[in-house]
PDB file of C-alpha atoms in Angstrom:
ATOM      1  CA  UNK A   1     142.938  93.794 169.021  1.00 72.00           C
ATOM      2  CA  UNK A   2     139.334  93.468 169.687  1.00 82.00           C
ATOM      3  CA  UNK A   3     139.340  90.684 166.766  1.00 85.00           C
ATOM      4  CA  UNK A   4     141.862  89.011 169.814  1.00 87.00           C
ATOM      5  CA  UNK A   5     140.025  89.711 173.170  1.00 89.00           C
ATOM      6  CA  UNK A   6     136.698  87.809 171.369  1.00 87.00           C
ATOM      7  CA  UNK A   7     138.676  85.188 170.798  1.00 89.00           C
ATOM      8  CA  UNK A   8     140.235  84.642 173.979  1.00 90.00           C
ATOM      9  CA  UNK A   9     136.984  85.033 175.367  1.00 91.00           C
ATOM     10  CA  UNK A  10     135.448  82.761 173.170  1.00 91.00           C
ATOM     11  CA  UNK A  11     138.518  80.147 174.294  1.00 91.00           C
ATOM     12  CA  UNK A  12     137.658  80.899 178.009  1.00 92.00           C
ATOM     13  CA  UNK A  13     133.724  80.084 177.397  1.00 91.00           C
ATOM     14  CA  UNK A  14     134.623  76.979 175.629  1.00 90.00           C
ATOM     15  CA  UNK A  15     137.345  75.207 177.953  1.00 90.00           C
ATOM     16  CA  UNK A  16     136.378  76.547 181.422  1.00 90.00           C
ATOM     17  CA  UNK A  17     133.520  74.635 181.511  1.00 90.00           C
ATOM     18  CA  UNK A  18     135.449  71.739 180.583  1.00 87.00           C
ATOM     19  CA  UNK A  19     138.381  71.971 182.372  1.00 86.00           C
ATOM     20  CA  UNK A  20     135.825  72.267 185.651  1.00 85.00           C
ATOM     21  CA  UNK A  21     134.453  69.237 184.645  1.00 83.00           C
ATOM     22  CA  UNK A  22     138.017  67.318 184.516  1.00 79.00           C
ATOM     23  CA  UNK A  23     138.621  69.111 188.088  1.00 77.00           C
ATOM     24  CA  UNK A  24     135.753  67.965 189.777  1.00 78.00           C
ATOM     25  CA  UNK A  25     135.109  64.853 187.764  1.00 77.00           C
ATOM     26  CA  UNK A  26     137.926  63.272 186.221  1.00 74.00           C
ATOM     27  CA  UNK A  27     136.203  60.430 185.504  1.00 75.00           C
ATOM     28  CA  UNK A  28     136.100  60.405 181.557  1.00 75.00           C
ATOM     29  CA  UNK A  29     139.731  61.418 180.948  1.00 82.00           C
ATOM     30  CA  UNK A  30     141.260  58.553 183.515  1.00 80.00           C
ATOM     31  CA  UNK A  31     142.370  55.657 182.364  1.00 73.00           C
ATOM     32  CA  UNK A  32     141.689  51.875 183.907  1.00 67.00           C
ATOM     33  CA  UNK A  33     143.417  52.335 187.031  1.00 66.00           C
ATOM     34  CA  UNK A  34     141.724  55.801 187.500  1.00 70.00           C
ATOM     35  CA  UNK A  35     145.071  58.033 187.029  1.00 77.00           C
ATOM     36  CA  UNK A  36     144.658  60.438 184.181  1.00 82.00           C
ATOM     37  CA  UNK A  37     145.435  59.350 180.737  1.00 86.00           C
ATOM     38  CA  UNK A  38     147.983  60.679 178.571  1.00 88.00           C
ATOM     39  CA  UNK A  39     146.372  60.505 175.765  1.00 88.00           C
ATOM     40  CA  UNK A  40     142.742  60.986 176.382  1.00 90.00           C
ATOM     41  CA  UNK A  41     143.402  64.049 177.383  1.00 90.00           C
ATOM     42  CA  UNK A  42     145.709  65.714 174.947  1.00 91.00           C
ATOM     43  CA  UNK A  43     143.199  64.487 172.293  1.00 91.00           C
ATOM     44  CA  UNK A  44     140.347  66.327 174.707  1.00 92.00           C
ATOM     45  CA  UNK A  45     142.580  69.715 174.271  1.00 92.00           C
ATOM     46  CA  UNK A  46     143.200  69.012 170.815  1.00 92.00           C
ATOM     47  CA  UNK A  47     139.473  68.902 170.007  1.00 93.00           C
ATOM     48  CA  UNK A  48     139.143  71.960 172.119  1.00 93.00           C
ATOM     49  CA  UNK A  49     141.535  73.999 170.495  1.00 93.00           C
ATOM     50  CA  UNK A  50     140.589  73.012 166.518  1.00 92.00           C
ATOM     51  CA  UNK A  51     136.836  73.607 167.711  1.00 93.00           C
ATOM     52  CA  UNK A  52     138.203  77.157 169.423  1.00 93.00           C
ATOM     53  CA  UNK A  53     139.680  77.679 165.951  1.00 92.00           C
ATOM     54  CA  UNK A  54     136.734  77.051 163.889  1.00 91.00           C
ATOM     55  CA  UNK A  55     133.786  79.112 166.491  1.00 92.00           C
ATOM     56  CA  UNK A  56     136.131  82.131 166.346  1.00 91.00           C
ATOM     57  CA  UNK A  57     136.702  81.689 162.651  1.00 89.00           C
ATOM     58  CA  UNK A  58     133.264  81.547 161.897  1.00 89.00           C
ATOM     59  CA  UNK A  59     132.397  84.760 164.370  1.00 86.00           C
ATOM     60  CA  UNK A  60     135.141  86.603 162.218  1.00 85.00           C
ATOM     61  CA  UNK A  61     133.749  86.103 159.240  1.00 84.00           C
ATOM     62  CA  UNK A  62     130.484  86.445 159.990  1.00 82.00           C
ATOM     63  CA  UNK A  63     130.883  89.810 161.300  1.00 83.00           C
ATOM     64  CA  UNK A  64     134.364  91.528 160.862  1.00 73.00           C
ATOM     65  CA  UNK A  65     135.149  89.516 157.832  1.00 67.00           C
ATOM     66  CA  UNK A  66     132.094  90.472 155.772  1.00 69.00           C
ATOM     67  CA  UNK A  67     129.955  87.476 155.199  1.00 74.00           C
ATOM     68  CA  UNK A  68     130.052  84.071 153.479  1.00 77.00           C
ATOM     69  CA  UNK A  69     132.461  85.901 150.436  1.00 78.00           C
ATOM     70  CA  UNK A  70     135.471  85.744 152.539  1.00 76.00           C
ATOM     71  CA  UNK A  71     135.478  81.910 153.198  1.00 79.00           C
ATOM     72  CA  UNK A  72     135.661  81.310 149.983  1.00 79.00           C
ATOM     73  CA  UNK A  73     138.243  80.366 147.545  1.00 70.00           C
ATOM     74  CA  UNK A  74     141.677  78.062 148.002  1.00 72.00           C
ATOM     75  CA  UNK A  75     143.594  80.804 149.931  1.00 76.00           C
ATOM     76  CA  UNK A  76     140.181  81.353 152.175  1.00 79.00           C
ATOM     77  CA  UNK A  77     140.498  81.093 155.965  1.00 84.00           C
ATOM     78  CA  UNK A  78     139.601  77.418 156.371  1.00 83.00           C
ATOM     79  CA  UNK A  79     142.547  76.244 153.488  1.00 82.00           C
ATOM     80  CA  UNK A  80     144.629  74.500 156.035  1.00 82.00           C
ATOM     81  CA  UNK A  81     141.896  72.872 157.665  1.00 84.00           C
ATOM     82  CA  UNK A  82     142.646  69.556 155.629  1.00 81.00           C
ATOM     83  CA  UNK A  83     146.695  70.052 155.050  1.00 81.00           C
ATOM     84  CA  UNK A  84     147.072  70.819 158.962  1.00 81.00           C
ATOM     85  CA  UNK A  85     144.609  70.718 161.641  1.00 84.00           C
ATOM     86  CA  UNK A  86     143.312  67.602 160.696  1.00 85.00           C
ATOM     87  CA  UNK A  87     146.487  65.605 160.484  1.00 83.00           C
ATOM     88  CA  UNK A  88     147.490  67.694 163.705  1.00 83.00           C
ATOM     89  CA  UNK A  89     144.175  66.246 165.663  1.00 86.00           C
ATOM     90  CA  UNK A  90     144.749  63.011 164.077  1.00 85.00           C
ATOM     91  CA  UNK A  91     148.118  61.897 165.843  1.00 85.00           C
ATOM     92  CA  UNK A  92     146.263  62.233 169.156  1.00 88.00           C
ATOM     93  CA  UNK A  93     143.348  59.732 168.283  1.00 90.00           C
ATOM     94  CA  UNK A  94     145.408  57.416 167.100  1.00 88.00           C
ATOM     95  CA  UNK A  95     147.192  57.188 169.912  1.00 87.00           C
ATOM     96  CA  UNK A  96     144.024  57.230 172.135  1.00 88.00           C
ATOM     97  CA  UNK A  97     142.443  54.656 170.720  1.00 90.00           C
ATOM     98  CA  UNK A  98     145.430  51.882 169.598  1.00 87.00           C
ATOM     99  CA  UNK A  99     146.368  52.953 173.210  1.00 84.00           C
ATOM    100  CA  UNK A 100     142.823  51.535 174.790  1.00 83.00           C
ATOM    101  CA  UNK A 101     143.524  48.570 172.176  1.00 86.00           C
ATOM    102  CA  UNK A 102     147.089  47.470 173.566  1.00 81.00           C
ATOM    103  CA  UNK A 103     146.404  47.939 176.912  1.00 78.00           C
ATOM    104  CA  UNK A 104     143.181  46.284 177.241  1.00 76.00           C
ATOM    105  CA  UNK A 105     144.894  43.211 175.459  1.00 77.00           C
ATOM    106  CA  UNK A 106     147.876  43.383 177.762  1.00 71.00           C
ATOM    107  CA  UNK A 107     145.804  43.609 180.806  1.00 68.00           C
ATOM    108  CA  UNK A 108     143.719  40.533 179.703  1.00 68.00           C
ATOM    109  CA  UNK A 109     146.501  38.458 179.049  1.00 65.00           C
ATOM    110  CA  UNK A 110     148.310  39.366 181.959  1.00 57.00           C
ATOM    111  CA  UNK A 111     151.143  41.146 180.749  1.00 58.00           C
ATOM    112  CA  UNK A 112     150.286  44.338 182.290  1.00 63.00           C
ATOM    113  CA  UNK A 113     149.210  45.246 185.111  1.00 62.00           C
ATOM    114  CA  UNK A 114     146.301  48.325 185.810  1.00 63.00           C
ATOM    115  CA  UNK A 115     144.708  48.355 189.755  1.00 60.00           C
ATOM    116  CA  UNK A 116     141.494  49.467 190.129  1.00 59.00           C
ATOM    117  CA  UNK A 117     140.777  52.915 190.677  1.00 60.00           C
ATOM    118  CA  UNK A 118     140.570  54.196 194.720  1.00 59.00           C
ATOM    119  CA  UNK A 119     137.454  56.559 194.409  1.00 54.00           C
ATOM    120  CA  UNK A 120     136.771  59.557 192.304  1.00 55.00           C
ATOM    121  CA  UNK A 121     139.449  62.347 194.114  1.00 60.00           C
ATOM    122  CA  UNK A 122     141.298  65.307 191.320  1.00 59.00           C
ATOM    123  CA  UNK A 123     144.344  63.653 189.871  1.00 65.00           C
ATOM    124  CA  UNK A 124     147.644  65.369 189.991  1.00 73.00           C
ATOM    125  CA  UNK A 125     148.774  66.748 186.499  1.00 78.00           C
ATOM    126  CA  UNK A 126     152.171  64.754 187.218  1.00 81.00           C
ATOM    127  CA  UNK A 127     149.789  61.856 185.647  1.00 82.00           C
ATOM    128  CA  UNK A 128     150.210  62.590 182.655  1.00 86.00           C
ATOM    129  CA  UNK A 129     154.008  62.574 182.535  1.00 87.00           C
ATOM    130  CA  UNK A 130     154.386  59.383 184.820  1.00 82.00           C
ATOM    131  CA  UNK A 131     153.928  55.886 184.636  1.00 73.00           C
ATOM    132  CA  UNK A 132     151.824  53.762 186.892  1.00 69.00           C
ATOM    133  CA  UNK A 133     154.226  53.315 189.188  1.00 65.00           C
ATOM    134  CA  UNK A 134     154.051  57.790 189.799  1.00 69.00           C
ATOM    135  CA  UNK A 135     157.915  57.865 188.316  1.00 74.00           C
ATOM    136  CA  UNK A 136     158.521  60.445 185.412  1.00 83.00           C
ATOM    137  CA  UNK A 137     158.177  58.561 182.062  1.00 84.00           C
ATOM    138  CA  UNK A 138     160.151  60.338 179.317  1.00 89.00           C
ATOM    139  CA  UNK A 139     157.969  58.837 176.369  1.00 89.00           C
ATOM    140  CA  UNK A 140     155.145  60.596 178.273  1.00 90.00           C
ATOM    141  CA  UNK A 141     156.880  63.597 178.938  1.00 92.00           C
ATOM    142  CA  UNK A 142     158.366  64.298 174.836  1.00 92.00           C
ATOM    143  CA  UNK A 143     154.480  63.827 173.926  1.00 91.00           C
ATOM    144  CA  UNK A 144     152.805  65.651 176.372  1.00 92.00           C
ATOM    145  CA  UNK A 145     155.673  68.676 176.241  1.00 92.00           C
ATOM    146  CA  UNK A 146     155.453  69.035 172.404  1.00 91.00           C
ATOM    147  CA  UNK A 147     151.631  68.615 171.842  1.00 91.00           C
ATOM    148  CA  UNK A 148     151.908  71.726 174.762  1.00 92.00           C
ATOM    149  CA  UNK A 149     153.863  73.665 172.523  1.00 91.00           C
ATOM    150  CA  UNK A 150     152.801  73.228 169.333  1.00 90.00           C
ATOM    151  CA  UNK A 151     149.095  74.078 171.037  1.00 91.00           C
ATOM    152  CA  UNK A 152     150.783  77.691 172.068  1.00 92.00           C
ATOM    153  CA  UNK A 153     152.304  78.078 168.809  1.00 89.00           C
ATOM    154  CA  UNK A 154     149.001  77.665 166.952  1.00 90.00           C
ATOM    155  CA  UNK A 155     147.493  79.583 169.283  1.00 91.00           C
ATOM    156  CA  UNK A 156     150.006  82.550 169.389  1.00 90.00           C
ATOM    157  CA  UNK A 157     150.009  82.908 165.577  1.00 90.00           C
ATOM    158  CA  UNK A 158     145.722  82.952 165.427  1.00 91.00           C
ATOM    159  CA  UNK A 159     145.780  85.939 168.229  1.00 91.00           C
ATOM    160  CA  UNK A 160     148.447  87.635 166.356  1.00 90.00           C
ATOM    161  CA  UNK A 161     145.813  87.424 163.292  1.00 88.00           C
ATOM    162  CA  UNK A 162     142.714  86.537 163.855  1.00 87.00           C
ATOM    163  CA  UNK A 163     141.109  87.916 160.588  1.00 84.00           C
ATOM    164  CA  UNK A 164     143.801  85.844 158.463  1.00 84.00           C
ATOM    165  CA  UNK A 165     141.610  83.030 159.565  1.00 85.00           C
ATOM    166  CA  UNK A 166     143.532  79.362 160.459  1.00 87.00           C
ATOM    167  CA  UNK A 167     147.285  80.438 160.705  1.00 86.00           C
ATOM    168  CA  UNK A 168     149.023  78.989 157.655  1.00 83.00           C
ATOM    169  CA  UNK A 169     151.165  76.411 159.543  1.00 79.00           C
ATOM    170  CA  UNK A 170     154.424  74.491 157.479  1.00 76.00           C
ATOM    171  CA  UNK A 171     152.887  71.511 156.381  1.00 69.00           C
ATOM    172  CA  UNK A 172     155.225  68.744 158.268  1.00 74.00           C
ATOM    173  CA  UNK A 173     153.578  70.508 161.473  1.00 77.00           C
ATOM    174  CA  UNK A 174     151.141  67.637 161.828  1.00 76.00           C
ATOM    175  CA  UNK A 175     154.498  65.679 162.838  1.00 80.00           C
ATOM    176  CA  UNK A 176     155.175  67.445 166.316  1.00 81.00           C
ATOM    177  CA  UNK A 177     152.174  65.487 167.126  1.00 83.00           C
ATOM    178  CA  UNK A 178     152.085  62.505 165.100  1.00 84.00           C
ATOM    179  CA  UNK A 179     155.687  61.571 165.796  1.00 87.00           C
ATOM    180  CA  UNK A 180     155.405  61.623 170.168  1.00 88.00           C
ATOM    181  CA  UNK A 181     151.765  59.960 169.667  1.00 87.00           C
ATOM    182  CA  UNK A 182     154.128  56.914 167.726  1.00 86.00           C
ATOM    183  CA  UNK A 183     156.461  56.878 170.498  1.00 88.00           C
ATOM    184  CA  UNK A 184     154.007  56.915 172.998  1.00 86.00           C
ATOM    185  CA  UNK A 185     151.819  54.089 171.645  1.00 85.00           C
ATOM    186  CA  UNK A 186     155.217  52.226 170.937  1.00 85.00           C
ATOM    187  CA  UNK A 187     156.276  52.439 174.759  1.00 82.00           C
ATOM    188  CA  UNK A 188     152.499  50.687 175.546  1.00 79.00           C
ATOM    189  CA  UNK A 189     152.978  48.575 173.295  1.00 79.00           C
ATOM    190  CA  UNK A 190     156.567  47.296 174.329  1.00 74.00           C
ATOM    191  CA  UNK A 191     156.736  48.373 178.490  1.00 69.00           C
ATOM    192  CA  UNK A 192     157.279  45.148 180.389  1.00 64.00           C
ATOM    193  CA  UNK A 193     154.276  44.217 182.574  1.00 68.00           C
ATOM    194  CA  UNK A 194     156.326  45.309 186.154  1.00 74.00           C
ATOM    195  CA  UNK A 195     154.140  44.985 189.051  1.00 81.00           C
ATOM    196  CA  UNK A 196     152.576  48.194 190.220  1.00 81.00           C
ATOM    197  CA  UNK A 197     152.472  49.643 194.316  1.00 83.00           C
ATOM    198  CA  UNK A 198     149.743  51.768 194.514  1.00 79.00           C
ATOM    199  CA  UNK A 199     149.548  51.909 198.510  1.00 84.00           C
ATOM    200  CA  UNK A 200     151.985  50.673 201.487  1.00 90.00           C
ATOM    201  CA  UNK A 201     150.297  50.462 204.846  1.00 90.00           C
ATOM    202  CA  UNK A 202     151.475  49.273 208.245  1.00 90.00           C
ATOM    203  CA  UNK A 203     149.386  47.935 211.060  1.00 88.00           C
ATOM    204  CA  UNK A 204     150.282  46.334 214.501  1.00 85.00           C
ATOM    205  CA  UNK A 205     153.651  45.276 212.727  1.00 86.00           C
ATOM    206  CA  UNK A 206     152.040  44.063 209.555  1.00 90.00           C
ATOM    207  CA  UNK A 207     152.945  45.702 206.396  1.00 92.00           C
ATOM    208  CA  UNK A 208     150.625  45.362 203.025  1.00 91.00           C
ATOM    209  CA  UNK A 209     150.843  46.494 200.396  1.00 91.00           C
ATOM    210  CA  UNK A 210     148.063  47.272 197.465  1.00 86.00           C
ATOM    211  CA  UNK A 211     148.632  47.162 193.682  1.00 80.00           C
ATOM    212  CA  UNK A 212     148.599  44.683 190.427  1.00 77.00           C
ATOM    213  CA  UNK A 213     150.238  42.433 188.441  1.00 76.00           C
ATOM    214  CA  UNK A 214     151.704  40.403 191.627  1.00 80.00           C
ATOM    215  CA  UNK A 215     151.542  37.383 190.112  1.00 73.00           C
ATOM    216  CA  UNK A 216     151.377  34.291 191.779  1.00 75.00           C
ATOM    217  CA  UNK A 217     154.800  34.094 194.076  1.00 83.00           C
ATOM    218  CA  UNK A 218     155.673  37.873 194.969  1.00 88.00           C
ATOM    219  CA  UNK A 219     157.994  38.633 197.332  1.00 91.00           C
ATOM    220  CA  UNK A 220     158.300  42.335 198.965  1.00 91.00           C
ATOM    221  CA  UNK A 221     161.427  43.569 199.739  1.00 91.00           C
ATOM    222  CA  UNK A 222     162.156  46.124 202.379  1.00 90.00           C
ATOM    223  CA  UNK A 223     165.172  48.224 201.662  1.00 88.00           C
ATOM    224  CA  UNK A 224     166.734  45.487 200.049  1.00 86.00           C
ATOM    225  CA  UNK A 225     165.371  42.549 202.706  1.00 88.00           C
ATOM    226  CA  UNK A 226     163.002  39.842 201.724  1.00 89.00           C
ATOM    227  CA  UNK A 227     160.121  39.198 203.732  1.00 90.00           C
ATOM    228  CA  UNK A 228     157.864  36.262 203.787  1.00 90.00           C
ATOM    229  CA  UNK A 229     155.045  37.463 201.725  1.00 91.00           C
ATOM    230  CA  UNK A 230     151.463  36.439 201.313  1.00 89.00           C
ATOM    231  CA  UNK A 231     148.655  37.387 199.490  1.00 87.00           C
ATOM    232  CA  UNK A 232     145.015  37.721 200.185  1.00 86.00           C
ATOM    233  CA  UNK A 233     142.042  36.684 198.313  1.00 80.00           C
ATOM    234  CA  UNK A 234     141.702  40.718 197.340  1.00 77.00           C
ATOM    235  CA  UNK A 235     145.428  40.494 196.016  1.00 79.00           C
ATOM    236  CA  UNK A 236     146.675  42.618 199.035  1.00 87.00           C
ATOM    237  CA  UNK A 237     150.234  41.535 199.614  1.00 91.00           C
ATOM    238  CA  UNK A 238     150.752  41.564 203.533  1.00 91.00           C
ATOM    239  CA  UNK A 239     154.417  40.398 205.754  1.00 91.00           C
ATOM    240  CA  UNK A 240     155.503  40.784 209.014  1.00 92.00           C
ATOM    241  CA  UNK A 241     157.532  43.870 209.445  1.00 89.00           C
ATOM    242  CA  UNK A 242     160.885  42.903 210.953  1.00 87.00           C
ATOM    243  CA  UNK A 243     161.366  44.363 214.407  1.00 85.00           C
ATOM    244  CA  UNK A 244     164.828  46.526 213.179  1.00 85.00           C
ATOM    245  CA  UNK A 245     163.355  48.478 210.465  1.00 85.00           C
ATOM    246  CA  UNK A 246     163.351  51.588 210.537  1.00 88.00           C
ATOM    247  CA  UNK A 247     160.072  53.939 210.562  1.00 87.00           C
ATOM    248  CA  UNK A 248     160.698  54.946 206.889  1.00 89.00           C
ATOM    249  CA  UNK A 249     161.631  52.690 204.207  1.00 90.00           C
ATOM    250  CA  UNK A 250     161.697  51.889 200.732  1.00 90.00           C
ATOM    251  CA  UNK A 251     159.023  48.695 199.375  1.00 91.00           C
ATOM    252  CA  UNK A 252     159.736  46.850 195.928  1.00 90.00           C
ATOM    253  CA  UNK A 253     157.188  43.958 194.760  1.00 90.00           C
ATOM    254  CA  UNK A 254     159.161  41.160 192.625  1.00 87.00           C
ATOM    255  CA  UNK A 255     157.547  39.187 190.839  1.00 83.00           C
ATOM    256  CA  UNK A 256     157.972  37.075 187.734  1.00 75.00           C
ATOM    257  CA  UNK A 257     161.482  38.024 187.247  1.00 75.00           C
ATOM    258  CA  UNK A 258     160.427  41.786 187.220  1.00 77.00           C
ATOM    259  CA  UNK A 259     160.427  44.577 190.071  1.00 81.00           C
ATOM    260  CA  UNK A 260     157.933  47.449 190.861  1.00 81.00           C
ATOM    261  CA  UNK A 261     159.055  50.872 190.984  1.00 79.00           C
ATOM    262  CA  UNK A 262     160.203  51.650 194.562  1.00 86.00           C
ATOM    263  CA  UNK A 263     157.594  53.259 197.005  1.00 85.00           C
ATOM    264  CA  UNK A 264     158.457  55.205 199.741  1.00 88.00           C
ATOM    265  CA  UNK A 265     156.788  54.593 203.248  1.00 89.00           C
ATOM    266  CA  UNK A 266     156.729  56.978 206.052  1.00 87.00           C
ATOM    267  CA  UNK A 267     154.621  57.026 209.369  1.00 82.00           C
ATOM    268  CA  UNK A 268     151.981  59.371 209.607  1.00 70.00           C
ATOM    269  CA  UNK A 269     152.676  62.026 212.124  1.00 62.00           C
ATOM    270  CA  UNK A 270     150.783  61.796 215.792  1.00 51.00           C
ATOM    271  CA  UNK A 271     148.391  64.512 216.674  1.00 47.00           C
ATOM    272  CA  UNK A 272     149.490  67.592 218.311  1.00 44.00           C
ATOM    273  CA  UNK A 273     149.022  67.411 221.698  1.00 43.00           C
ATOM    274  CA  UNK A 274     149.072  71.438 223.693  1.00 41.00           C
TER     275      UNK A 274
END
């Protein structure tokens, strides 16, 4: 039991620090368009847990478990370190960095599009479940959802035993992560480059509306209407809002054969007056 409380305290030391950091600072686990990334972060908090593992190991053995004797031999604490852990923090870093490879390419060559990030505000956790257009993506959610589990289950069995050292995991383990880091990378790899909405605005009549990949002849479409659209030199998209629409609607960018994920626009609401 008290082998347990270190540990968890030990876990608290090392991530609360870091998890302030991603609260107040996002900036190094957010992607091009500054929305969190998928898998920068799930191979942050796999590097967090395996270096958890190995400080609270170490503390063990250095006190509890009697010394430098009991990390030795092939059954010693550390055996899976190589068979396991490894393989399980590999899947993740992979994916991070063939991920920053594919979509860098796609973005230069135009076949994806990533806006520019709108200051340095906390992300929403739905980030890293959703594509750029905010919707749930499933590829996102099978990775994220079993990296999240297999996380608890490693960490469930090491507080059940801490002095048994790293918990002697089945050996195909490594695939709960390797397996959604594939499918994730494939979905980069293979997601059509659909233009993105990442704000809808009205003003004295005139709608416009922020984003990327817009191409060169977009067209916005309110609920289903096309407007005559045109485009600044920033890449806003702007139209005159037809006089019958109502004060919330749905906006969809086409262009190049392809259409954005709807966005929802609604007026703010007025001030109060008493």
């Amino acid at each position: 039991m008290t082998s347990a409380l270190f540990a968890l305290a030990l876990l608290a030391a090392l991530a609360g620090p870091i998890v302030l950091r991603v609260l107040q600072h996002p900036g190094f686990v957010t992607g091009r368009d500054g929305r969190l990334s998928t898998s920068t972060t799930l191979a942050l908090a796999w590097t967090v847990v395996l270096v958890w593992l190995l400080l609270a190991t170490l503390g063990y053995g250095l006190t509890a478990g009697g010394g430098v004797d009991w990390f030795q031999g092939p059954d010693g604490p550390l055996s899976a370190l190589t068979t396991v852990y490894l393989p399980l923090l590999g899947g993740p870093y992979t994916a991070l960095i063939a991920a920053k490879a594919v979509v860098g390419t796609r973005v230069e060559r135009g076949s994806m599009a990533k806006p520019a990030p709108k200051g340095t505000k906390p992300r929403p956790l739905h980030d890293l479940i959703s594509n750029d257009g905010g919707r749930t993506d499933l590829v996102d959610l099978q990775y994220v959802a079993l990296s999240a589990v297999t996380m608890l289950y490693v960490l469930g069995f090491f507080l059940t035993d801490v002095g048994g050292g790293l918990p002697k995991l089945p050996d195909g383990m490594w695939a709960l992560t390797a397996a959604p880091a594939g499918a994730y990378l494939l979905n980069k790899a293979a997601l059509p480059g659909n233009p993105v909405i990442t704000q809808v605005s009205v003003t004295g009549g005139l709608l416009s509306v922020e984003g990327g990949g817009f191409g060169d002849a977009p067209r916005i479409e309110v609920d289903g209407t096309v407007l005559p659209t045109a485009v600044s030199a920033a890449g806003v998209l702007s139209a005159p809002l037809p006089p019958e629409a109502p004060p919330a609607f749905s906006v969809v960018v086409s262009a190049r054969g392809l259409r954005s994920d709807p966005a929802a626009y609604a007026p703010h609401p007025g001030p109060v007056v008493g």
